[in-house]
Coordinates of C-alpha atoms in Angstrom, one line a residue:
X25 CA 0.0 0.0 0.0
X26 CA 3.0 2.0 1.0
X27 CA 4.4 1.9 -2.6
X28 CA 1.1 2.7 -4.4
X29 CA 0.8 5.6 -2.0
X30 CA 4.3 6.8 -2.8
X31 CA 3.9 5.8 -6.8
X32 CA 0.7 8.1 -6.6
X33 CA 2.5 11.3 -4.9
X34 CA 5.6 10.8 -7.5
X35 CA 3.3 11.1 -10.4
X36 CA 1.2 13.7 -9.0
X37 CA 4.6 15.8 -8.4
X38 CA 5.8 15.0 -12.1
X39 CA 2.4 16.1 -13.1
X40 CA 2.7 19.9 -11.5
X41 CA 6.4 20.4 -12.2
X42 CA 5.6 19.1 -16.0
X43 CA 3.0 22.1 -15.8
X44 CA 5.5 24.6 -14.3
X45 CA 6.0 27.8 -16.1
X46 CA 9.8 28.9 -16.3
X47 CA 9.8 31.5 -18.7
X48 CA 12.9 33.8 -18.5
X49 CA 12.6 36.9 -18.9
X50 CA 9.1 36.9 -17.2
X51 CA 6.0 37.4 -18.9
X52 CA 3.8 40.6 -18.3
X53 CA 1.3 38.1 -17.6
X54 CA 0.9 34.6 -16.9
X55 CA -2.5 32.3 -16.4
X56 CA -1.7 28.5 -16.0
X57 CA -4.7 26.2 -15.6
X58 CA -2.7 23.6 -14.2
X59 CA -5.9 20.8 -14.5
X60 CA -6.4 21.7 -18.0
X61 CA -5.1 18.8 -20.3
X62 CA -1.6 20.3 -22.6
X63 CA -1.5 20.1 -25.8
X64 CA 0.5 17.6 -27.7
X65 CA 3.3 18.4 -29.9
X66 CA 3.8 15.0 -32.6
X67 CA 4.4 14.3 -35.9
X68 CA 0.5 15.0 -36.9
X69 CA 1.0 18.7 -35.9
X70 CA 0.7 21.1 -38.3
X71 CA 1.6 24.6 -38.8
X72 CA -0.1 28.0 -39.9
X73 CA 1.2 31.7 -40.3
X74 CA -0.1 34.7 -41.4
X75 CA 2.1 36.4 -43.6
X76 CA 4.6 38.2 -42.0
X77 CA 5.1 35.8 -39.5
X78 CA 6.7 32.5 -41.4
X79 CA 10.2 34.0 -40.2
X80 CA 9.1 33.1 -36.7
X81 CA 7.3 30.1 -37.6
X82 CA 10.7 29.0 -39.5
X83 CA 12.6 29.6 -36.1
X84 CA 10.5 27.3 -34.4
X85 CA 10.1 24.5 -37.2
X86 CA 14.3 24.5 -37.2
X87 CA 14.6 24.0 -33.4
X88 CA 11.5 21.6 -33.1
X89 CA 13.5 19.7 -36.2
X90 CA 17.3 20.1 -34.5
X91 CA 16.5 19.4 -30.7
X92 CA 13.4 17.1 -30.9
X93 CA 13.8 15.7 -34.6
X94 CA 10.5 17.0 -35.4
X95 CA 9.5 18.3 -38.6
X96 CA 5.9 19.3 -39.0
X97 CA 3.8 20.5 -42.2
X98 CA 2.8 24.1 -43.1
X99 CA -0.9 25.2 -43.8
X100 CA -1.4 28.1 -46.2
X101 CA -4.7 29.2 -45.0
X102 CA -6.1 30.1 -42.0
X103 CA -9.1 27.4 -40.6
X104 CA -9.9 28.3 -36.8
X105 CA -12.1 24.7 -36.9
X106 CA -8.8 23.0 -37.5
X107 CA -7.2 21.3 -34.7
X108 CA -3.9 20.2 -33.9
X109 CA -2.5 23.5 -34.8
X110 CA 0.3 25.9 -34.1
X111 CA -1.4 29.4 -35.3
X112 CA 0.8 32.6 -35.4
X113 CA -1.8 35.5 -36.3
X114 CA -0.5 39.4 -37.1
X115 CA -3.6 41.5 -35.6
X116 CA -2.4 45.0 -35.9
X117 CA -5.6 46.1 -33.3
X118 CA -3.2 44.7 -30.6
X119 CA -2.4 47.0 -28.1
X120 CA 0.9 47.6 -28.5
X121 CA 3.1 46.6 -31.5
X122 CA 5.6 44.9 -29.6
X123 CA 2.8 43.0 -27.7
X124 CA 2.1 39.2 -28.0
X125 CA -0.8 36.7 -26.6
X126 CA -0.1 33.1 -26.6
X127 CA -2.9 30.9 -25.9
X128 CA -2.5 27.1 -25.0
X129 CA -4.7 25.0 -24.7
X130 CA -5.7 20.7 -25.9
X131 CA -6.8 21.7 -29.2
X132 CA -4.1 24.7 -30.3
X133 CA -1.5 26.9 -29.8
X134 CA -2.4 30.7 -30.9
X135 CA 0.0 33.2 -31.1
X136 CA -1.7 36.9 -31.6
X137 CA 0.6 39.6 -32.1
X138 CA 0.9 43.3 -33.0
X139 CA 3.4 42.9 -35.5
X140 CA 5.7 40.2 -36.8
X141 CA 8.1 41.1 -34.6
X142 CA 6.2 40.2 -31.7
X143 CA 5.3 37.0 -33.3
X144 CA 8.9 36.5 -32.9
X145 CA 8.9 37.0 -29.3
X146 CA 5.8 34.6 -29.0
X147 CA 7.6 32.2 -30.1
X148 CA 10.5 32.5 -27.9
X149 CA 7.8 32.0 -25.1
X150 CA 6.7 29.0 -26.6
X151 CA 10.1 27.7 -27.0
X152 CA 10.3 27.9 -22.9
X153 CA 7.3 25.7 -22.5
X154 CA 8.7 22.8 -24.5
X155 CA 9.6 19.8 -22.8
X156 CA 13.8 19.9 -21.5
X157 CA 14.8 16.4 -23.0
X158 CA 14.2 15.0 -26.4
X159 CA 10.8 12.9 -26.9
X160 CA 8.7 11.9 -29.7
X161 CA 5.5 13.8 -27.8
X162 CA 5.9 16.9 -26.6
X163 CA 3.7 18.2 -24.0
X164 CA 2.6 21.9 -23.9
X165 CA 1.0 23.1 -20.5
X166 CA -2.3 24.8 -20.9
X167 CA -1.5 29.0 -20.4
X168 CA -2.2 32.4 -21.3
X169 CA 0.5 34.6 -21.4
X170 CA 0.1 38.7 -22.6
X171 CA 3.8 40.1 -23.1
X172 CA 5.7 42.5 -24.1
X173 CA 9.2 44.3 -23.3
X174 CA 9.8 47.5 -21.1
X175 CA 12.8 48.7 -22.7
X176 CA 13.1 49.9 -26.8
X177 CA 16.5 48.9 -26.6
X178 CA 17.9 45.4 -25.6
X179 CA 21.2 44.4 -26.7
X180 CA 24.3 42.5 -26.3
X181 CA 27.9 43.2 -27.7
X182 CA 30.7 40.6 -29.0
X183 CA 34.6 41.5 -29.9
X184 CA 35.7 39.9 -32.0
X185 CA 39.0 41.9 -32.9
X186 CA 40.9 40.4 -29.4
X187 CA 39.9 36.9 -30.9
X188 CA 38.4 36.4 -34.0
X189 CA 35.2 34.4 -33.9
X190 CA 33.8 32.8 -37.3
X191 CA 30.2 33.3 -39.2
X192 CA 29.4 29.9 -38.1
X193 CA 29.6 31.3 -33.9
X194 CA 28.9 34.4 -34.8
X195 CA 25.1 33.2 -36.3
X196 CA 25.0 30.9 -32.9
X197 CA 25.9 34.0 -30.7
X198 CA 22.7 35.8 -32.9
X199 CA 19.8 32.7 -31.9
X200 CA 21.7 32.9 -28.6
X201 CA 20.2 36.7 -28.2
X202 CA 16.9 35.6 -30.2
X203 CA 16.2 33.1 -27.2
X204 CA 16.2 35.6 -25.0
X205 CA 14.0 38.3 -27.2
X206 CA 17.2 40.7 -27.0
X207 CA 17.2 43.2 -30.0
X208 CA 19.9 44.3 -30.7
X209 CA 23.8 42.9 -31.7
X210 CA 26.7 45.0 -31.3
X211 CA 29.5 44.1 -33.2
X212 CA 32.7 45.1 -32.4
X213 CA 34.9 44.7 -35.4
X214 CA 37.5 46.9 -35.1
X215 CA 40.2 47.7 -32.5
X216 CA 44.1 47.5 -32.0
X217 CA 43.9 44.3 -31.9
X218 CA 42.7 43.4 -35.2
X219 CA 40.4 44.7 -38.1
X220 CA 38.0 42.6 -39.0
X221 CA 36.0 43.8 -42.0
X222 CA 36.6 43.9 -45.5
X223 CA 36.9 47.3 -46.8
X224 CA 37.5 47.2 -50.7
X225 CA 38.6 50.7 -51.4
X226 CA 41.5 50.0 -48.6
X227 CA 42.5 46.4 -48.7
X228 CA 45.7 46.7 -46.2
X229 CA 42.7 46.7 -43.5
X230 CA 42.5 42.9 -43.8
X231 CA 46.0 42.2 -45.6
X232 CA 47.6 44.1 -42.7
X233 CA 46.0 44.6 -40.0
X234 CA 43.9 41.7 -39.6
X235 CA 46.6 39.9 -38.2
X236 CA 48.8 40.3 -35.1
X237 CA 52.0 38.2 -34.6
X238 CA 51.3 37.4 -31.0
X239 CA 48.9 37.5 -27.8
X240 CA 50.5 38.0 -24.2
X241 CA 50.1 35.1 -21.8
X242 CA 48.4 35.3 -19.2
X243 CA 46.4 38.2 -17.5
X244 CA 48.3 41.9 -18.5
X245 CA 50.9 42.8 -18.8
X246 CA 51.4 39.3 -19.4
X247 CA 53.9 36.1 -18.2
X248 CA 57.8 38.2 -19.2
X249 CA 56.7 41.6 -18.6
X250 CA 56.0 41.9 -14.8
X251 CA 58.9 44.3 -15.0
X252 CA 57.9 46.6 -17.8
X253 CA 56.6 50.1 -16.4
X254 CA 54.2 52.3 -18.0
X255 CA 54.0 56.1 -16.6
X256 CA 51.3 58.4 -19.0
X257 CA 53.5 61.8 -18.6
X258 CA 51.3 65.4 -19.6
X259 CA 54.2 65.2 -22.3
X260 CA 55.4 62.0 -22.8
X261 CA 55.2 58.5 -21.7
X262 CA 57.9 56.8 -19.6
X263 CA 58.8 53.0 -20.8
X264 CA 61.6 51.6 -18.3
X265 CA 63.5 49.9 -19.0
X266 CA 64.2 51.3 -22.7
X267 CA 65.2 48.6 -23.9
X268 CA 62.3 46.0 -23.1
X269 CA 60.8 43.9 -25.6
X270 CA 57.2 42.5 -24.9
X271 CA 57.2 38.7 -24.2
X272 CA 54.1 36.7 -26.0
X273 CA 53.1 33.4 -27.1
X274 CA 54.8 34.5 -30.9
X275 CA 51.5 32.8 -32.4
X276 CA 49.6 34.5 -35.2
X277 CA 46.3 35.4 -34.7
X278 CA 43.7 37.2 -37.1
X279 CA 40.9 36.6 -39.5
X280 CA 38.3 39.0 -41.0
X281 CA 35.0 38.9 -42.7
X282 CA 34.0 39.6 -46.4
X283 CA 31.4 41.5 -47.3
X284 CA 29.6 38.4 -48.8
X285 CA 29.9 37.4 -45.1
X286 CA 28.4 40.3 -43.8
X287 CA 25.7 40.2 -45.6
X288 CA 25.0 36.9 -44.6
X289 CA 24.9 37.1 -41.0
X290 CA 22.6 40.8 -41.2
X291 CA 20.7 38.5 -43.2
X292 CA 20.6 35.7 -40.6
X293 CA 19.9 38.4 -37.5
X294 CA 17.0 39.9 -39.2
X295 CA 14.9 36.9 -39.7
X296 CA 15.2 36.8 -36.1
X297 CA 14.6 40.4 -35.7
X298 CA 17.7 41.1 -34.2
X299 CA 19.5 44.7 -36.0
X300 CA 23.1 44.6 -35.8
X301 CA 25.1 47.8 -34.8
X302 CA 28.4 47.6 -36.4
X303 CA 31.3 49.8 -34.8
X304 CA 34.4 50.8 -35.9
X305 CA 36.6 52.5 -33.6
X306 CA 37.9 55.9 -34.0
X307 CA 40.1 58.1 -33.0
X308 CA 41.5 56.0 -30.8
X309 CA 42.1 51.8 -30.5
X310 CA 43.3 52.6 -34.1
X311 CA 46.6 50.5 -33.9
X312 CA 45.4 47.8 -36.3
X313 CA 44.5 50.8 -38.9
X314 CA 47.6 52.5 -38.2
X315 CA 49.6 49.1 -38.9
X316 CA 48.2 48.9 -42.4
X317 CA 48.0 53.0 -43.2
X318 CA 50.7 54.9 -40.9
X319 CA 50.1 58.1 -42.3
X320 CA 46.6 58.3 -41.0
X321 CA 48.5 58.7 -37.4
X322 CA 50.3 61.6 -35.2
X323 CA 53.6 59.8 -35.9
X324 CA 53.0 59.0 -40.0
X325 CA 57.1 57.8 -39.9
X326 CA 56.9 55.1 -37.1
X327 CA 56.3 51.8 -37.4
X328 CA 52.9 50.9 -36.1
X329 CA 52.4 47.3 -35.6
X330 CA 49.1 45.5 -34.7
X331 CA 48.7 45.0 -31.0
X332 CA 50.0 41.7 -28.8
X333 CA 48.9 43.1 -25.6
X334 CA 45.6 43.6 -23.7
X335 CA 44.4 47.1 -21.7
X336 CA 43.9 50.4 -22.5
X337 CA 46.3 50.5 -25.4
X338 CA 47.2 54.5 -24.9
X339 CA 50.3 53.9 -23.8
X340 CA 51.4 53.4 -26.6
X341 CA 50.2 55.9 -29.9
X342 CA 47.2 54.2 -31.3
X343 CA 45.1 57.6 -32.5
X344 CA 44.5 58.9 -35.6
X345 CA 45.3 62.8 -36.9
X346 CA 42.3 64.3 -36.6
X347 CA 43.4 65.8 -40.7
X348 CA 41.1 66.2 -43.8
X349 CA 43.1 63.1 -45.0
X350 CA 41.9 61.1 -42.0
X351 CA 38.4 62.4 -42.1
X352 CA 38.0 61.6 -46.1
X353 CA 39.8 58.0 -45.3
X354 CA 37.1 57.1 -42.4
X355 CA 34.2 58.4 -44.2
X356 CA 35.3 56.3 -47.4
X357 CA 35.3 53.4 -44.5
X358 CA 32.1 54.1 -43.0
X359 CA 30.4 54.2 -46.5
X360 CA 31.2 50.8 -47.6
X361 CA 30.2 50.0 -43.5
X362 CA 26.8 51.7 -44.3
X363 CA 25.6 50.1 -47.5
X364 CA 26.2 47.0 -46.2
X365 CA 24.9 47.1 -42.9
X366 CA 20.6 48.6 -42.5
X367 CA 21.3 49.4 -39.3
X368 CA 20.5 53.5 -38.4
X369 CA 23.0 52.8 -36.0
X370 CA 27.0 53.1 -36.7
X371 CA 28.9 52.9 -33.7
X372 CA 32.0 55.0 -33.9
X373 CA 33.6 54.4 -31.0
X374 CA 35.4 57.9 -29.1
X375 CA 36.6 56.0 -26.2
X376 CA 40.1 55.8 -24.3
X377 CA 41.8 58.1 -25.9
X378 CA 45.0 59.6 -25.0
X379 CA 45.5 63.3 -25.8
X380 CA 49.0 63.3 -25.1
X381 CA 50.0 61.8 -29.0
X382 CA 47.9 65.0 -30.2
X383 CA 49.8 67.1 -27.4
X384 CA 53.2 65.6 -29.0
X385 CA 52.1 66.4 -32.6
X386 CA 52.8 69.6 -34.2
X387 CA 50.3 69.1 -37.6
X388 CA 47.6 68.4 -34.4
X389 CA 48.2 71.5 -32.3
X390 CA 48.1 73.5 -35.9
X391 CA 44.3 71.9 -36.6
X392 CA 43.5 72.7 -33.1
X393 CA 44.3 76.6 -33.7
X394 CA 43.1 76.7 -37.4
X395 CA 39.7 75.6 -35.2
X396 CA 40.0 77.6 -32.5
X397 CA 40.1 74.6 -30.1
X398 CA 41.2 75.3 -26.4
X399 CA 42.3 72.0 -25.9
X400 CA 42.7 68.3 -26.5
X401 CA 39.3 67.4 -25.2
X402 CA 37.8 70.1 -27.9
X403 CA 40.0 68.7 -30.4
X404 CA 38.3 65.1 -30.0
X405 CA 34.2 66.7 -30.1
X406 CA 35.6 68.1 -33.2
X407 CA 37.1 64.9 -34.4
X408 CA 33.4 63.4 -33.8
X409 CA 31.8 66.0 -34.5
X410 CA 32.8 65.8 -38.1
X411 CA 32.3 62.2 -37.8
X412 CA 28.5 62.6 -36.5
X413 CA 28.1 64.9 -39.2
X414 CA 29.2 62.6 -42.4
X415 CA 27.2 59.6 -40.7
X416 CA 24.0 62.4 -40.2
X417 CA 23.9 63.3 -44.1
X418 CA 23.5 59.3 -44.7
X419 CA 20.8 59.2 -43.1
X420 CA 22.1 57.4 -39.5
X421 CA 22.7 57.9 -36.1
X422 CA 25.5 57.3 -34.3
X423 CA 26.9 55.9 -31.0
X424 CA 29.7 55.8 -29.0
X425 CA 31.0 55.7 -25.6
X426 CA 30.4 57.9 -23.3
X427 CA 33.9 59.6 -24.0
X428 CA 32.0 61.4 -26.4
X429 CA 30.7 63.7 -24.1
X430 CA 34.3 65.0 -23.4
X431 CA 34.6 69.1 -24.9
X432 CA 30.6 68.8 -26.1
X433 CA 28.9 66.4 -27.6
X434 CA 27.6 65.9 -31.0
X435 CA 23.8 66.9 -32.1
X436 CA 22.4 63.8 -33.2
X437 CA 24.5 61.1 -31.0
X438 CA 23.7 58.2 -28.7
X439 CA 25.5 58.2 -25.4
X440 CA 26.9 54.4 -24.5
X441 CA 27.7 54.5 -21.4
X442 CA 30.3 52.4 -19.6
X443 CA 32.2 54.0 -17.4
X444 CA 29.1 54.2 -14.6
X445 CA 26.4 55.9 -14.7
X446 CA 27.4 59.2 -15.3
X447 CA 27.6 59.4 -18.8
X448 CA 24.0 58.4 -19.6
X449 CA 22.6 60.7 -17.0
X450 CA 24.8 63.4 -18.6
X451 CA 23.3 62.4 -21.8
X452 CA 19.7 62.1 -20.9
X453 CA 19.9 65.8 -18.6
X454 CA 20.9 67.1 -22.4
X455 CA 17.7 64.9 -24.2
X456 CA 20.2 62.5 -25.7
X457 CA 19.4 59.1 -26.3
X458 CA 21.2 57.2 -23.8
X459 CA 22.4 53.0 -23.2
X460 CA 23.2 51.8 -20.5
X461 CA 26.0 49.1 -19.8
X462 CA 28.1 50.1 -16.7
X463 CA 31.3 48.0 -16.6
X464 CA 31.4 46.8 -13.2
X465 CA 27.9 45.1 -13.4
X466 CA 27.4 44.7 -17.7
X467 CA 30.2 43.3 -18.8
X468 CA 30.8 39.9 -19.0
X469 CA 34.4 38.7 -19.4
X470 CA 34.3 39.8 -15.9
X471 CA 34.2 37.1 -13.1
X472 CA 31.5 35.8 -12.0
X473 CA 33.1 33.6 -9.2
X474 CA 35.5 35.1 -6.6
X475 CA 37.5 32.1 -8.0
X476 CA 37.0 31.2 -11.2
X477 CA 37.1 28.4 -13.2
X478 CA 39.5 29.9 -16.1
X479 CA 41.3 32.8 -16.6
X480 CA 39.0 36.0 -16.9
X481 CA 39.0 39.9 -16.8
X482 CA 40.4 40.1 -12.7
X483 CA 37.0 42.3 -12.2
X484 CA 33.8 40.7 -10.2
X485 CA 30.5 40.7 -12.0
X486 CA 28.4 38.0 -10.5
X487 CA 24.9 36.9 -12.0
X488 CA 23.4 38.8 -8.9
X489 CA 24.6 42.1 -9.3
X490 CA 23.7 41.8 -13.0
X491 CA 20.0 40.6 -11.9
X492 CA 19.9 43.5 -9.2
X493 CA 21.0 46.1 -11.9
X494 CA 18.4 49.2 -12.2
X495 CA 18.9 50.5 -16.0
X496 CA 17.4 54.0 -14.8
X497 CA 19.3 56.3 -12.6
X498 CA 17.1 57.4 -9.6
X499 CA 18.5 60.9 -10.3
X500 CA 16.7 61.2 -13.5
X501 CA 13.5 62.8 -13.3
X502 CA 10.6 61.1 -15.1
X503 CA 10.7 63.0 -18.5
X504 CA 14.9 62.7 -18.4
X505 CA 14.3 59.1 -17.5
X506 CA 12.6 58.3 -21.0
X507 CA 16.1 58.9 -22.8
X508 CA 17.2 56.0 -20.8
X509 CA 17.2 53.8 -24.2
X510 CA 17.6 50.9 -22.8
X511 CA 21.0 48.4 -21.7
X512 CA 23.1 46.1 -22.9
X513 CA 26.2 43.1 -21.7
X514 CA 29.0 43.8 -23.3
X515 CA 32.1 40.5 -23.8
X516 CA 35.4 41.5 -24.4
X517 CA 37.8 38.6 -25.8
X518 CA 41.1 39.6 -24.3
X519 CA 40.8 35.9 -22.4
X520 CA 38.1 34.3 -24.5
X521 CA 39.6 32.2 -26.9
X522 CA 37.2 30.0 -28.1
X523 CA 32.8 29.3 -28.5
X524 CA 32.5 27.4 -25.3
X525 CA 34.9 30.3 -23.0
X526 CA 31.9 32.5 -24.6
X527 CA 29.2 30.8 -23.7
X528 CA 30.5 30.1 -20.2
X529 CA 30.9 33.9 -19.6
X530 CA 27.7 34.5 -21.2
X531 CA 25.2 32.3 -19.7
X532 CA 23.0 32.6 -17.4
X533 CA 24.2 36.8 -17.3
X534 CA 22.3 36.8 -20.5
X535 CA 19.6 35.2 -18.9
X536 CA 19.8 38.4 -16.5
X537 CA 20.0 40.9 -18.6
X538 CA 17.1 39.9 -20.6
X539 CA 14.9 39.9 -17.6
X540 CA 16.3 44.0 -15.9
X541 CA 15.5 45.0 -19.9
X542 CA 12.4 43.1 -20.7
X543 CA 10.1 42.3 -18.0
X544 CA 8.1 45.0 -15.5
X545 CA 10.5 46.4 -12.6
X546 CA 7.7 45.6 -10.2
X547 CA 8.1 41.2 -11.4
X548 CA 11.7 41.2 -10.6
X549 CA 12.1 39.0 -8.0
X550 CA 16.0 36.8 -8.0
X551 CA 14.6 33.6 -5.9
X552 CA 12.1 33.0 -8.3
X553 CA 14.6 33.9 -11.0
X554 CA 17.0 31.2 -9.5
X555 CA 13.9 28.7 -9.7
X556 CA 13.4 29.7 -13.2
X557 CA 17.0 29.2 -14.1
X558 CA 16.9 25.3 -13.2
X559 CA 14.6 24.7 -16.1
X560 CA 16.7 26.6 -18.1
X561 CA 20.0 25.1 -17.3
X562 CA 18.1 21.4 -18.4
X563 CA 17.7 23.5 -22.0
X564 CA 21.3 24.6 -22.3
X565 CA 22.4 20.8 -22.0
X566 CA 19.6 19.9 -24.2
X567 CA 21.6 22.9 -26.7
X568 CA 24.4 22.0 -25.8
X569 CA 25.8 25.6 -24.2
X570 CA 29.0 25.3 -21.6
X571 CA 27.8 26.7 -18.4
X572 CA 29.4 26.4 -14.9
X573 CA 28.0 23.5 -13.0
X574 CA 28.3 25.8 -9.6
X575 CA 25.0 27.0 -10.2
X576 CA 23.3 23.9 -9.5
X577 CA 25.1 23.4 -6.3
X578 CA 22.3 25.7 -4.8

């Protein structure tokens, strides 16, 4: 009797955690009927989409076919007597456009949206509710969720000049955001460290500086140069000793995309409705340009070579001459950038750098009094400035750090900022557009263990702090808080060498940051996050994603 009772109570306990409802990031929303019978996934399902929405209904038919070996049959026209159906319907009387309804119940799955997009999102939901482990049924618990996100901005960033990452990754990075209904990709393709875009009109970008002869070992300065000083002097910097010669692993790293690849992954993100933000960086983080065209620099005789070594590269001289040459050069660049990328967004960069290379250069102090700039600061608003204005008459926007701020900032430009807080108040007090992604709580390649598993950024950024991470300033009053964009995780590859070392930095953070940026402040709530995260760890073996194993310690 004992083992019938206990049989009984082990069913009954399957039968409420199969009907569990571990959604991340959290519905608007949610109505479970938890006695209500699910509806069965099999091979007799069938699909129908409105058009608009087969991009979404494609998502789901690929993962149903890859995780579950699943591959169901499309209907062209809409029957609401038909059963057995996965509907995704475009209503454009939906409250808001970025709103979806998903219905479950025995008979069908409806998704209602406002737009396609939305659809999209839907789906994503829907893709939570599936069963964790592969099975020729899948059950679907009977729910109503109404959904949709609290911030217009939602991204996530990748470098890949550090360490070049190919199309193949680069597309599984992409459904990685899509999962999580993140919007936006920011593609960091340029840097000291490597260029990694073809640019026809120039092709020493790639033939040059796409490739660097070395990486230091180890955290910076690296395993051989514990003894090499830096001092950043108002007119010089100090290397002691003279003599030193940077120790590295002396293996060559690089890579670079065509434009034919390009287009193939701005392709791939938008049928997930995912934009991608390319950036190039300018004036400064410039040493890969430099390598391949010294004469766009402050020192056009030297020999610039394409960086080895990690950190803020301005001790060494890795700006451009803020020169009608340059200017001409980097709106040639940003022209082949634009046609290829639909994006109104083109990050430019304007971070880290170093006035003392334009306090050292004669031709610079000559621009600066020919513009009746005060000083170095004024010199780089005018450097973007000009930029902001060439990127303006195409018909974009641009972004860049929050650097940009320094000596005025341009009319049209979004504020990222990184280092705090500051910046993006700044930018919202002045009605500027403004992102937020902090570095000691949004980015990644930090820590997320007091001792980690691998070597990382030596900065703490644990998935707490990230969960616990208000994207508004309580400074800002109401009307100054609606420039507060939205935010975004960024993942620097200084120590990220390779797909799994990205997804075991980036998961569950993502997880974390889709929740702060999509779902109401009011439903954040990190117990029931931590709950929600069990389910979702069972997926990423099902996908799988490299996560650490600590998190299911508690």
């Amino acid at each position: 009797m004992r083992k019938i009772i206990l049989l009984f109570l082990i069913t009954i306990s399957f039968k409420l955690s199969a009907q569990e409802i571990n959604i991340i990031p959290q519905p608007v929303a949610i109505k479970s009927d938890q006695k209500a019978q699910p509806f069965k996934i099999d091979i007799t399902t069938s699909f129908y989409a409105d058009f608009g929405a087969t991009s979404s209904i494609s998502f789901l038919d690929d993962y149903l076919n890859k995780y579950y070996n699943l591959k169901l049959k499309w209907f062209k026209n809409p029957d609401i007597k038909r059963k057995n159906m996965i509907n995704v319907i475009i209503d454009k009387g939906v409250t808001k456009a970025d709103q979806y309804q998903l219905k479950v119940d025995q008979n069908n799955i409806t998704i209602t949206a406002g737009s396609d997009t939305a659809a999209f999102y839907g789906i994503q939901s829907l893709i939570q509710l599936l069963p964790t482990s592969k099975s020729t049924t899948l059950n679907v618990p009977a729910v109503e969720i109404t959904d949709y996100p609290r911030f217009n901005y939602r991204g996530m960033h990748l470098d890949v000049s550090r360490h070049f990452f190919d199309v193949a990754f680069v597309k599984q990075y992409i459904d990685y955001l899509a999962l999580h209904k993140m919007n936006y990709f920011h593609w960091h393709l340029t840097d000291d460290h490597g260029w990694r875009i073809e640019i026809k009109k120039y092709p020493k970008l790639t033939e040059i500086g796409a490739w660097r002869n070395g990486s230091i070992i180890g955290l910076w300065p690296g395993k051989g140069n514990e003894n090499i000083k830096y001092q950043v002097l108002p007119t010089e910097v100090k290397i002691t000793p003279k003599d030193a010669v940077l120790q590295t692993d002396g293996i060559k790293h690089g890579g670079y995309y065509t434009q034919e690849q390009i287009k193939e992954v701005i392709d791939y993100a938008a049928k997930r409705y995912i934009t991608i933000i390319p950036e190039i960086e300018m004036p400064a983080h410039s040493m890969a340009l430099l390598a391949a065209y010294p004469e766009l620099g402050t020192e056009p005789n030297k020999k610039y070579e394409v960086a080895q070594t990690w950190g803020m590269m301005n001790k060494y001289n890795n700006v451009l001459q803020a020169s009608d040459t340059t200017f001409k050069f980097l709106e040639n660049v940003l022209t082949e950038v634009m046609d290829l990328f639909p994006s109104p967004y083109i990050h430019i960069g304007g971070d880290e750098a170093s006035k003392i290379w334009w306090k050292k250069s004669a031709v610079s102090q000559d621009i600066m009094k020919a513009n009746g700039l005060k000083n170095e600061s004024e010199l780089q608003s005018y450097f973007i400035r000009r930029m902001e204005k060439f990127v303006t008459s195409k018909g974009k926007t641009i972004i860049g750090w929050n650097e940009i701020l320094q000596g005025g900032l341009a009319p049209n430009a979004v504020v990222m900022s990184w280092q705090g807080e500051k910046g993006g108040v700044e930018a919202a007090k002045q009605q500027h557009k403004a992102i937020m992604t902090p570095e000691i709580k949004m980015y990644f390649n930090h820590a997320q263990f007091v001792k980690e598993d691998s070597l990382t950024a030596n900065k703490f950024s644990p998935l707490i702090d990230v969960y616990n991470y208000e994207p508004i300033p309580a400074e800002l009053t109401a009307e100054q808080a609606k420039y507060i964009w939205g935010g975004q995780g960024c993942l620097w590859s200084e120590y990220i060498t390779n797909p799994a070392k990205v997804q075991y930095l980036l998961f569950p953070r993502l997880d974390a940051l889709s929740e702060i940026l999509w779902s109401p402040k009011e439903k954040r709530n990190y117990p029931d996050f931590q709950k929600r995260l069990k389910t979702q760890f069972k997926r990423y073996d099902l996908m799988e994603i490299t996560y650490s194993k600590r998190y299911l310690e508690n």
